[in-house]
XYZ file of C-alpha atoms in Angstrom:
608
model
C 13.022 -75.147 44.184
C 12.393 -75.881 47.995
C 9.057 -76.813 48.515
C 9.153 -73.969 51.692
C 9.668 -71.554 48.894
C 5.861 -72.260 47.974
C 3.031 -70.632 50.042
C 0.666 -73.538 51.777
C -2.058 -74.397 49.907
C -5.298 -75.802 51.765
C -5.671 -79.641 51.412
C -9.280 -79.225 49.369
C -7.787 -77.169 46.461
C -4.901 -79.673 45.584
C -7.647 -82.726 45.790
C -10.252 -81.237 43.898
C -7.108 -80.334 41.509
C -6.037 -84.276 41.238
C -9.418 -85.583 40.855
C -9.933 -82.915 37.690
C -7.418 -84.140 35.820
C -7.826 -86.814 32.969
C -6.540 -90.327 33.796
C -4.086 -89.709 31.003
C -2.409 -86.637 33.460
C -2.794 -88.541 36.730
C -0.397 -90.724 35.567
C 2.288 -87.851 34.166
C 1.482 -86.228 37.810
C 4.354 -87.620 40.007
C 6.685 -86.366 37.103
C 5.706 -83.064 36.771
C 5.772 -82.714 40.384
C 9.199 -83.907 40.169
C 10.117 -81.553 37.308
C 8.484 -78.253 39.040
C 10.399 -78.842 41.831
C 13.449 -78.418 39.674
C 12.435 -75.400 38.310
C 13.399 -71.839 39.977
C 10.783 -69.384 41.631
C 10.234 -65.714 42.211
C 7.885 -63.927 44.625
C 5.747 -60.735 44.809
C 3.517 -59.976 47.083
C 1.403 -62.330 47.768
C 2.375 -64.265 44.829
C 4.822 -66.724 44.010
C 5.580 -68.025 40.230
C 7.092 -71.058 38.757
C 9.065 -71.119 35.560
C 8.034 -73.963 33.837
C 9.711 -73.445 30.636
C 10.976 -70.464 29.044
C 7.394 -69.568 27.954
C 5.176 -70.919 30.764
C 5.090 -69.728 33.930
C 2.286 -70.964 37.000
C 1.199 -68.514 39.344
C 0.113 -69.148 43.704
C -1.809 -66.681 44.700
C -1.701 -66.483 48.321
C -3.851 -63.377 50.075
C -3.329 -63.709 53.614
C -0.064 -66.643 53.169
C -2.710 -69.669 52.187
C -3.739 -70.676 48.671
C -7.505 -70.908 49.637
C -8.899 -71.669 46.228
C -8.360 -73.119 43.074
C -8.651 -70.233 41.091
C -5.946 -68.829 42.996
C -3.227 -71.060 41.202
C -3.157 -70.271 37.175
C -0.861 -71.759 34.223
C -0.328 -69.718 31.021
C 0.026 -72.816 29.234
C -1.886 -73.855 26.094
C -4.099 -76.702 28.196
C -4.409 -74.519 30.950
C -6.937 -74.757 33.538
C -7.478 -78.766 32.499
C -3.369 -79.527 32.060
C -1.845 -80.972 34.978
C 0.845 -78.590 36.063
C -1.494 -76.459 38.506
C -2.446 -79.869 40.013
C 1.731 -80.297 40.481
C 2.245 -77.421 41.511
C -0.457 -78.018 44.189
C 1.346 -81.032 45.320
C 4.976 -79.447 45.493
C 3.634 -76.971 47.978
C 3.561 -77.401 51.709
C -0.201 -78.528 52.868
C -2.163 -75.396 54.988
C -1.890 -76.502 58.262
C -1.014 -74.346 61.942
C 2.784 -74.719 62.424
C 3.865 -75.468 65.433
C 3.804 -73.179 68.332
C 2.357 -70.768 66.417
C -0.961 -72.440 66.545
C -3.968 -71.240 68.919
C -1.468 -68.437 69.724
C -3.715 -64.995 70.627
C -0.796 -63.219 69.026
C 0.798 -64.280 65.654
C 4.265 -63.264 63.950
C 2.838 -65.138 60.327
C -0.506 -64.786 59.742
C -3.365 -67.721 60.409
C -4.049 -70.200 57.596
C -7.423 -70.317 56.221
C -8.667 -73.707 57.408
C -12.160 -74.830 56.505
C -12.913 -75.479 60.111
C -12.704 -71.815 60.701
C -16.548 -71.243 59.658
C -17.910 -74.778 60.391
C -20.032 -74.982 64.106
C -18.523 -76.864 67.008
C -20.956 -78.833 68.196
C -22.482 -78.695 71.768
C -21.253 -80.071 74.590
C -24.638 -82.613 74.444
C -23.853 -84.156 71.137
C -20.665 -85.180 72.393
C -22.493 -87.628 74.495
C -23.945 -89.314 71.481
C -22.628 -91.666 68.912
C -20.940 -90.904 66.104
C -23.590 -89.560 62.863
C -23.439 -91.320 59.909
C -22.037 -88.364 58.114
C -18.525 -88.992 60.570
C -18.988 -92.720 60.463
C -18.633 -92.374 56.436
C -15.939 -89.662 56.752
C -14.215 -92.036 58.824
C -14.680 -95.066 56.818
C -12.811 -92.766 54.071
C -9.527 -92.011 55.697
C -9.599 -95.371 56.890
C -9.625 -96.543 52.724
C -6.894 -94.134 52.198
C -4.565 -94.542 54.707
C -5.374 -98.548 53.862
C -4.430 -97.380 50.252
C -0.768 -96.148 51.740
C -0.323 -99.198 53.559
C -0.945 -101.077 49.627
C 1.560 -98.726 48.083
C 4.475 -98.107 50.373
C 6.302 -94.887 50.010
C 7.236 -95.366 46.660
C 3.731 -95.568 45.368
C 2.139 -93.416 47.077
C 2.621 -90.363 44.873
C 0.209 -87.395 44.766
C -3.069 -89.067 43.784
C -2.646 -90.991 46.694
C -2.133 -88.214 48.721
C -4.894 -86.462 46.937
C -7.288 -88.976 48.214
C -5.755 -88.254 51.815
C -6.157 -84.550 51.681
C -9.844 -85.193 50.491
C -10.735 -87.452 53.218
C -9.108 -85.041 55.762
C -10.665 -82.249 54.434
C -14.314 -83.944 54.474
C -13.284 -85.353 58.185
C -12.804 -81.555 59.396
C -16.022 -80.492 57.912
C -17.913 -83.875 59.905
C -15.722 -82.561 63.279
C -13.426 -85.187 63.016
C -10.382 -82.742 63.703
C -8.027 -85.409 65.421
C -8.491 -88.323 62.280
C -8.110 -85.084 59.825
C -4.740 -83.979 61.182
C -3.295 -87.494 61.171
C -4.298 -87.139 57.242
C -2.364 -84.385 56.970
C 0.601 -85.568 58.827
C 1.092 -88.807 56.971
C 0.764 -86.494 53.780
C 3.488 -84.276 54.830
C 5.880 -87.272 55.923
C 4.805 -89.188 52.537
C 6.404 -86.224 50.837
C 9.447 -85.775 52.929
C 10.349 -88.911 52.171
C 9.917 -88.801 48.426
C 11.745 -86.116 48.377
C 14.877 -87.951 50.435
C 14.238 -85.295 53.053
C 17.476 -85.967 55.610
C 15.274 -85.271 58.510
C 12.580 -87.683 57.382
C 11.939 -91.099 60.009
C 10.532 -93.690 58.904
C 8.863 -94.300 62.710
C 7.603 -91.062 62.399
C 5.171 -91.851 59.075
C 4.255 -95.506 60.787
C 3.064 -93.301 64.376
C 1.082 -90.770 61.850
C -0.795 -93.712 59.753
C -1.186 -95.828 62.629
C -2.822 -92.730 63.755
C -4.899 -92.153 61.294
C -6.194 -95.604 61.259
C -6.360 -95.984 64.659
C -8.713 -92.763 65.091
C -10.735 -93.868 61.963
C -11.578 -96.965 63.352
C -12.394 -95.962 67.062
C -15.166 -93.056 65.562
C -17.362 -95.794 64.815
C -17.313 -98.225 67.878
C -16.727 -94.721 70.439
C -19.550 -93.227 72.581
C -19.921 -90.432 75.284
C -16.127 -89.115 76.634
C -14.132 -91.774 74.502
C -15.963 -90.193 71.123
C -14.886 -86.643 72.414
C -11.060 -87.594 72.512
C -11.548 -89.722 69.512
C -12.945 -86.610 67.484
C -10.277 -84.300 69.130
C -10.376 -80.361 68.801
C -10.509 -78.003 65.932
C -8.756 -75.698 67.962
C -7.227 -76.123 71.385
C -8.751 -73.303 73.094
C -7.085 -71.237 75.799
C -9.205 -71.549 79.362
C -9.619 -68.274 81.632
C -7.122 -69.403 84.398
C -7.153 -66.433 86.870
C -4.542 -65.051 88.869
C -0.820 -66.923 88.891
C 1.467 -66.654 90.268
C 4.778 -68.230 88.269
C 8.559 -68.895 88.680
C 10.856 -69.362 85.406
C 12.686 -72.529 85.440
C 14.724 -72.144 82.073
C 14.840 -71.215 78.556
C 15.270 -73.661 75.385
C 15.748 -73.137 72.228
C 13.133 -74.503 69.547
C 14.156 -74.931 65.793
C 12.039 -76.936 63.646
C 12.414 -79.320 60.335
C 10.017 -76.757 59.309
C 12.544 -73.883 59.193
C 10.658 -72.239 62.493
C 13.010 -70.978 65.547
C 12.347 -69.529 68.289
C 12.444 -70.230 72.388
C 9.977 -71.521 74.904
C 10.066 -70.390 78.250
C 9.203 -73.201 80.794
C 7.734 -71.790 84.863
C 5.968 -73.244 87.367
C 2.481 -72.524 89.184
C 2.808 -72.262 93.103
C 1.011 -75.469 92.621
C 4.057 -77.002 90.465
C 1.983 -76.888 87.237
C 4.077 -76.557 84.316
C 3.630 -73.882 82.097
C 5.236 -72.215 78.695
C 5.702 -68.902 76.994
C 6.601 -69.296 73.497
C 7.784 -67.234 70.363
C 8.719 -69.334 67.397
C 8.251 -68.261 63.823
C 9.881 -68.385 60.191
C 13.427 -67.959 61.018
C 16.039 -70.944 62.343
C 18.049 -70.669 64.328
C 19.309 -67.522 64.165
C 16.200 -66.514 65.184
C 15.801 -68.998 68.105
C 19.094 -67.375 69.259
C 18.065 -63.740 68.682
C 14.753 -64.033 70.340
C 16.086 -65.415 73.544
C 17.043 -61.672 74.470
C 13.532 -60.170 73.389
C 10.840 -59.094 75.688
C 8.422 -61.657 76.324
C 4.796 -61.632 75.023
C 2.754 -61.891 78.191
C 0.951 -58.432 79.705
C 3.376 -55.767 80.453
C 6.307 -57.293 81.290
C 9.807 -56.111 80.526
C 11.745 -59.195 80.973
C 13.315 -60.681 78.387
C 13.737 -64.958 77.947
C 16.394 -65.631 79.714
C 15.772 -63.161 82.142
C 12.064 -64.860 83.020
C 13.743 -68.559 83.471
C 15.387 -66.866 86.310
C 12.367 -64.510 87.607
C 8.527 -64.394 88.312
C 5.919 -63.240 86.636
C 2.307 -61.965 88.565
C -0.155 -62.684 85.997
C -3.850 -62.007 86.246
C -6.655 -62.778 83.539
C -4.416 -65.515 82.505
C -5.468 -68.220 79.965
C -3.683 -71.291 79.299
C -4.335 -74.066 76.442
C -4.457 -77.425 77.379
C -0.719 -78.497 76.734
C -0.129 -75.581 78.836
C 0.696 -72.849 76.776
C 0.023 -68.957 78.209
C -2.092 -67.477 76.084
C -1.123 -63.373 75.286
C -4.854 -61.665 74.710
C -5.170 -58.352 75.466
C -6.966 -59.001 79.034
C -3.640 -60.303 80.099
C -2.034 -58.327 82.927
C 1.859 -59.937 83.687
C 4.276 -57.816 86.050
C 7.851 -58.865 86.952
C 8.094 -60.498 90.590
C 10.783 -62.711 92.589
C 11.736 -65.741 91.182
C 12.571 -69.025 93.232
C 15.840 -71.015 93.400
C 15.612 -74.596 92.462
C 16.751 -75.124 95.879
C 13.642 -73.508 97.409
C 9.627 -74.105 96.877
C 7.577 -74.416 95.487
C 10.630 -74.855 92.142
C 12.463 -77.884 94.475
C 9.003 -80.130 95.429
C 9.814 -80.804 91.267
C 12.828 -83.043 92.484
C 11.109 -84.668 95.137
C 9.024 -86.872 92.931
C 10.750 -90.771 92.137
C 12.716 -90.805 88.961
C 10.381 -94.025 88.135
C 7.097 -92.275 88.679
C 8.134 -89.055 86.644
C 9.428 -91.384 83.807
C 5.534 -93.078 84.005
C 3.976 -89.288 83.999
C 6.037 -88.410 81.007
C 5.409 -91.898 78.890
C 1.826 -90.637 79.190
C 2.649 -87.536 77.864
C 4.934 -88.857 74.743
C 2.762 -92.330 73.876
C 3.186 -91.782 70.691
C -1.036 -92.037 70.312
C -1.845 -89.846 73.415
C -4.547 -87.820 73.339
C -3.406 -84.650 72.069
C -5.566 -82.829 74.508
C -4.574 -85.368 77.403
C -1.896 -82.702 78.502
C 1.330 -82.834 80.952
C 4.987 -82.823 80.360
C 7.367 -85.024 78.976
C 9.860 -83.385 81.273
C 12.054 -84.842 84.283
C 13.912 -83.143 87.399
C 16.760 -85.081 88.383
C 19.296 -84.988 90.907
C 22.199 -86.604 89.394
C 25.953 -87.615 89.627
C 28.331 -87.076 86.639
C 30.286 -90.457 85.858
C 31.657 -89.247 82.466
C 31.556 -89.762 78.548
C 30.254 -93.020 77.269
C 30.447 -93.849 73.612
C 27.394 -94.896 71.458
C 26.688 -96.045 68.016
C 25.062 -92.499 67.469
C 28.138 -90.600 68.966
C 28.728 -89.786 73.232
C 27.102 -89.124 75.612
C 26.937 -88.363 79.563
C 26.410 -90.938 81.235
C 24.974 -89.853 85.290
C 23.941 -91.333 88.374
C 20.261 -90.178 89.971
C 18.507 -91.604 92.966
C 17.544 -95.366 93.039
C 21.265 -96.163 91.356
C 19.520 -95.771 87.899
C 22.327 -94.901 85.468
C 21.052 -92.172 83.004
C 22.155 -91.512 79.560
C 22.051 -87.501 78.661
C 22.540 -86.714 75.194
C 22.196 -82.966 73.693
C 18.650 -81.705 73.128
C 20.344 -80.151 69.286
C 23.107 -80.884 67.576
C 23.255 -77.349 65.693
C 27.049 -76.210 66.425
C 25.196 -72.461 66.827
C 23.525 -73.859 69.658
C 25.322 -74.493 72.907
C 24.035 -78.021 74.039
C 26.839 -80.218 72.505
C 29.726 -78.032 73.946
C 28.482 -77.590 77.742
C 27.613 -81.537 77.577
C 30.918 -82.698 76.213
C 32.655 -80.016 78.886
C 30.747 -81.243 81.716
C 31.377 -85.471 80.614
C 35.052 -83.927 81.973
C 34.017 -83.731 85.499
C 33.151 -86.847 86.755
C 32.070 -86.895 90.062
C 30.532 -83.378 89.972
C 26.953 -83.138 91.017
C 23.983 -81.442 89.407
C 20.348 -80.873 89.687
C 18.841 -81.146 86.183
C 15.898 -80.988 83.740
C 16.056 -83.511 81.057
C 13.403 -84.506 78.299
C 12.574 -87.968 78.358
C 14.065 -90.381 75.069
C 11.518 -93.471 75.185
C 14.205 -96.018 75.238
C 14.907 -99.905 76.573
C 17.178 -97.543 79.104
C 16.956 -94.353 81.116
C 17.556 -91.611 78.804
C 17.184 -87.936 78.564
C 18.561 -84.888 76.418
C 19.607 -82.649 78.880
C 17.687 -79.367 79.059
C 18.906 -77.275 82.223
C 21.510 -77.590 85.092
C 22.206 -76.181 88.142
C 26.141 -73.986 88.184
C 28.848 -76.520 88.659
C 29.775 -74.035 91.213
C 26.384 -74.272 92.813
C 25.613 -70.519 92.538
C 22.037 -70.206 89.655
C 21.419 -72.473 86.512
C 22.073 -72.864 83.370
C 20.178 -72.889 80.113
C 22.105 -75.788 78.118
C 21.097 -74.325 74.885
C 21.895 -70.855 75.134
C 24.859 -70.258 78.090
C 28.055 -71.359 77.639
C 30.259 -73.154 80.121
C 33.663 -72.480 80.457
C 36.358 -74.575 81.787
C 36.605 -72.329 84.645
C 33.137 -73.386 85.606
C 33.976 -76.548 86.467
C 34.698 -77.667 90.230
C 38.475 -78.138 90.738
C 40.083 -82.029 89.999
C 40.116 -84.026 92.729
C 40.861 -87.841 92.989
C 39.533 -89.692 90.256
C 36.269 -90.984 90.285
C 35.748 -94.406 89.714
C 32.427 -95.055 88.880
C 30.291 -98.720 89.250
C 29.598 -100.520 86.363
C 26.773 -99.630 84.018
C 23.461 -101.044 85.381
C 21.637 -103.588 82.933
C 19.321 -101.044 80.630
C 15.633 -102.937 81.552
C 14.595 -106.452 80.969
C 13.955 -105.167 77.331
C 17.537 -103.633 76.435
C 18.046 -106.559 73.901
C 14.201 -107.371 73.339
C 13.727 -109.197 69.920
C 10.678 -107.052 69.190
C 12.392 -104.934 66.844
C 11.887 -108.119 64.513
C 8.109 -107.319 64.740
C 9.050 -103.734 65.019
C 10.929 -103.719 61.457
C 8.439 -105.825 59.634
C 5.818 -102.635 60.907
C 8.088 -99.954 59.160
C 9.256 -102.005 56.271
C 5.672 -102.426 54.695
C 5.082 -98.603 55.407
C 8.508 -98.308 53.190
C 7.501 -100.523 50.971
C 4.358 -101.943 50.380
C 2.097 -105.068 51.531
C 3.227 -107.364 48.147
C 7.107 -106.643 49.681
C 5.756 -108.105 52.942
C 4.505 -110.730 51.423
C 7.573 -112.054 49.835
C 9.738 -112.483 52.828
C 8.506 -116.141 53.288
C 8.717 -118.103 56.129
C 9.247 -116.253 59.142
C 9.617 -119.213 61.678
C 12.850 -118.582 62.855
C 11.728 -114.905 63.639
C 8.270 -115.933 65.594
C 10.693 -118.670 67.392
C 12.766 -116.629 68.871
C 10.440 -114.125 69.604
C 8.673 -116.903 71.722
C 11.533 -118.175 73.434
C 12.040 -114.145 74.644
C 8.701 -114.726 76.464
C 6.198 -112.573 73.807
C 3.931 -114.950 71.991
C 1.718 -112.064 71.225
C 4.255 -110.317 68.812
C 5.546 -113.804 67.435
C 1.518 -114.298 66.680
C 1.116 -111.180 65.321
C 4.653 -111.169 63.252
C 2.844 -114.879 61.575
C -0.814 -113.256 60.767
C 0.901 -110.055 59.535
C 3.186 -111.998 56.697
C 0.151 -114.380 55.969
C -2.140 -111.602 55.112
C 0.434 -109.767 52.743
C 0.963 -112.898 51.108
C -2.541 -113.747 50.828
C -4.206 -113.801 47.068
C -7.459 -115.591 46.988
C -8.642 -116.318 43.098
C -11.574 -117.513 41.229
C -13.154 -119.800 39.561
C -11.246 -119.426 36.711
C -7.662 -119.129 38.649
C -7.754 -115.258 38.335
C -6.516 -113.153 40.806
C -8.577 -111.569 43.511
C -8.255 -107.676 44.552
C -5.539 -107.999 48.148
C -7.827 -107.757 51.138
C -6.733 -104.400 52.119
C -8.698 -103.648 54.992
C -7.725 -107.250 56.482
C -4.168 -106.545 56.008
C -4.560 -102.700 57.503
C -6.335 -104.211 60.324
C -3.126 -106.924 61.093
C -0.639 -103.949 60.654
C -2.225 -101.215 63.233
C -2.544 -103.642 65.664
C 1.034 -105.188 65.319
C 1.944 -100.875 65.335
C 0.057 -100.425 68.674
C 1.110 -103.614 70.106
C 4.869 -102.944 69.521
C 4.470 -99.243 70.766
C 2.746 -100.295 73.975
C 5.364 -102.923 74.918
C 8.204 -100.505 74.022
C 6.859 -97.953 76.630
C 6.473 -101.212 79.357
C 9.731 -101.643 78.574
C 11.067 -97.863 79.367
C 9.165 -97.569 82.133
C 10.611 -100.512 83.827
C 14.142 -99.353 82.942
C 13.606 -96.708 85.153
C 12.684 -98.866 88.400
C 15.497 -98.830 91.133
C 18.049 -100.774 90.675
C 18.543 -103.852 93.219
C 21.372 -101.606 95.140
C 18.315 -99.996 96.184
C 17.325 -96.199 96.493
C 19.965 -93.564 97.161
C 20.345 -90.784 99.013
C 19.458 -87.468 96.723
C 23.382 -87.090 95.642
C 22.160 -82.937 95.905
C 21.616 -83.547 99.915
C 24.819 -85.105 100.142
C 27.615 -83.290 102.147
């Protein structure tokens, strides 16, 4: 059974679930779990069942696609509702939560999970000024103790009552308008259980960004006041803003499929202004979908173009509303017509290449620190003018290495490595014409070195663009030969390319795989903190020596027994050693992308 198989159920039922079982069943809970997830499934309707045995069976009931209550999963066994396989069956299912893209979207292709935030009142824009209430200060100090509690366990033991105690802090946090905290909860949940599991597209980096977080966001709700508390407590829902009249001009189309089994495409244009904005349709589906859709109409007003055709057009759009990562919002007020488009050559689509590579490398760290605020908006993408120098091999694979203005040597690696997908073939065709020149649209790849996965290009032949993930270059596309190129060595990649933080960095991730007492069993770590030092960061050699002490640290008692760990201590020494190596990794790509000493070059697409 594949846990996708099972309808979401809403993070209060499985926690009231866990904490109704006997102490006896918590402890048979991470088995079952295991067991039901070997067992097949059928669905009907709205419900889905789970052969436990021959003779049992345990029933989701899903109106609407959520498991809302607990009287909505049953077991026909003999113990049944106290015996712990609706409690495991609970925890083998995905956790309710908006998927991605689909979220805050007027119009829905899967229907809106019920989320207990739904009914509860936002409150007014004069409360916001205030300090936190008591009722979110103790909500916070909750997912603070759990996500603590991971940080104790490691991966391998945290198993579903320590998730449990997650989903009921999150789901308290949403009801005390703590939206932000809540969805970390949920996030290190689903990422606890992915790697359980031995889920292939699980990261380890991934889990230590979603509990640092967590505790992170816990922590700030009770020292925050006024604007800082606003961003601290997030939003329940991102809302879409009225926006007027626009007037917009497609810049491309790129595919989107998710871990989650979601494809789809997003549609990127730009605002007279040079805003950024997207029109998106992702749902159940993969990539077959993502492929199918690009050819469907788009959802926006009365237009008739399709995808692709809108990363090449216009769109007049009036009653327009936009979220604030700027998504277009589809509501029936929405009036969109077809209009001209704009050539990347001419404004307001070229002022995008105008703009340093260095300062849109700093715009876009903003946008991907990994603890941004989620409502802080702007892009993570960059428009480069680039020459082609050819393949260059990497412990990952190849990639394209190019030349943009400043002599910064880029790396551009494929956005998806799906073969159904076009973005390996046109990059490995294009690393055979070195010396060719492109304008491009890359995302950025926070790296110790310029890096991108390459989006968008302009022809090879210099006549339109091309969307890397769904067109296919030929051969003929390419400029003819001519005399080789010989291209300059590759520049140094930053100050930090060979930085001895990742000795800090792995000491971060290895307690989130495997628990403080691991941690604190590594021993002297003097020859680490040395040559952090000598690499010019005493901070992260200081922080590398307080984070082992504290794992290792057992105070006893009078009578030489063992004290409980100090768990908040030790949480306290990991975050910041989290946030401290995230914010010097970002210094560190940011100053990659400062010219080289050769000094800034001549946009290669004004050249002759």
């Amino acid at each position: 059974m594949n846990a996708a198989q099972l309808p979401p159920v809403a993070p209060e039922v499985t926690a009231t679930l866990v904490e109704d079982l006997s102490p006896r069943l918590r402890k048979r809970l991470d088995a079952t779990v295991t067991k039901l997830g070997a067992r097949p499934t059928h669905r009907v309707g709205d419900t889905v069942t789970i052969a436990v045995d021959d003779e049992t069976e345990v029933r989701l009931h899903a109106p609407g696609g959520v498991v809302a209550t607990t009287d909505a999963i049953t077991c026909g066994c003999l113990l049944a509702p106290a015996c712990v396989h609706r409690a495991a069956a609970a925890c083998a299912a995905p956790t309710a939560d908006p998927a991605p893209e689909l979220a805050d979207q007027p119009t829905r292709a899967v229907p809106e999970p019920v989320s207990a935030t739904d009914s509860a009142p936002t409150p007014d824009s004069a409360s916001l000024l205030e300090a936190a209430s008591p009722a979110q200060r103790a909500a916070a100090d909750a997912l603070w103790s759990a996500g603590a509690a991971v940080l104790e366990a490691g991966v391998d033991g945290a198993g579903a009552v320590t998730q449990s105690a997650l989903l009921r802090a999150a789901h308290t946090a949403r009801l005390r308008h703590l939206p932000r905290a809540a969805g970390a909860a949920l996030s290190v949940v689903t990422l606890l259980r992915a790697a359980r599991a031995g889920d292939p597209s699980y990261r380890t980096a991934d889990l230590v960004t979603a509990l640092a977080e967590l505790l992170g966001t816990a922590h700030r709700v009770g020292t925050a006041s006024g604007a800082e508390l606003a961003a601290v407590r997030g939003r329940a829902r991102r809302p879409y803003r009225p926006d007027g009249s626009l007037r917009l001009y497609g810049l491309f189309t790129e595919p989107v499929v998710t871990d989650s089994g979601h494809g789809g495409v997003r549609t990127w244009v730009a605002g007279s202004d040079g805003r950024l904005c997207t029109v998106g349709d992702v749902a159940p589906g993969g990539v077959g979908r993502a492929l199918g859709v690009a050819d469907r109409a788009v959802r926006l007003g009365d237009s008739a173009l399709t995808h692709r055709e809108l990363g090449r057009a216009g769109l007049a759009v009036s009653g327009a509303t936009v979220s604030p990562d700027g998504r277009l919002g589809a509501g029936k007020g929405v009036k969109a017509v077809t209009a001209r488009g704009a050539a990347w050559t001419e404004l307001p689509l070229a002022a995008l290449w105008e703009t340093p590579p260095s300062e849109q490398a700093a715009r876009a760290l903003r946008s991907t620190s990994r603890y941004a605020d989620p409502d802080g908006g702007g892009s993570d993408l960059l428009f480069l003018d680039v020459e082609l120098l050819g393949a260059v091999r990497e412990p990952g694979g190849t990639c394209l290495l190019a030349r943009c203005e400043g002599g910064i040597s880029v790396r551009l690696t494929v956005a998806d490595d799906d073969p159904a997908l076009a973005h390996r073939d046109n990059l490995m065709l294009l690393a055979t014409a070195p010396g060719t020149r492109l304008r491009i649209i890359g995302r950025l790849v926070p790296a110790l070195h310029p890096r991108l996965t390459l989006l968008a290009c302009s022809h090879p032949t210099g006549e339109g663009t091309i969307d890397l993930g769904l067109d296919r270059l030929r051969r003929a596309d390419l400029p003819d030969p001519a005399a080789p190129v010989h291209p300059a060595p590759l520049q140094p990649e930053g100050s930090g390319a060979h930085s001895p933080l990742y000795l800090l960095e792995r000491r971060v991730e290895q307690t989130v795989s495997a628990g403080r007492a691991a941690l604190g069993m590594l021993g002297d770590v003097t020859a680490e903190t040395r040559r952090i030092r000598r690499a010019g960061l005493p901070t992260a050699a200081g922080l590398l020596t307080a984070l082992c002490t504290s794992a290792a640290q057992r105070d006893r008692d009078l009578f030489g027994r063992l004290l409980p760990a100090d768990t908040d201590g030790f949480a306290t020494y990991w975050l910041t050693a989290a946030r401290y190596t995230a914010d010097v990794a970002e210094s560190l790509c940011a100053a990659a992308w400062e010219p080289t000493q050769e000094g800034p070059a001549a946009s290669p697409w004004l050249q002759p």
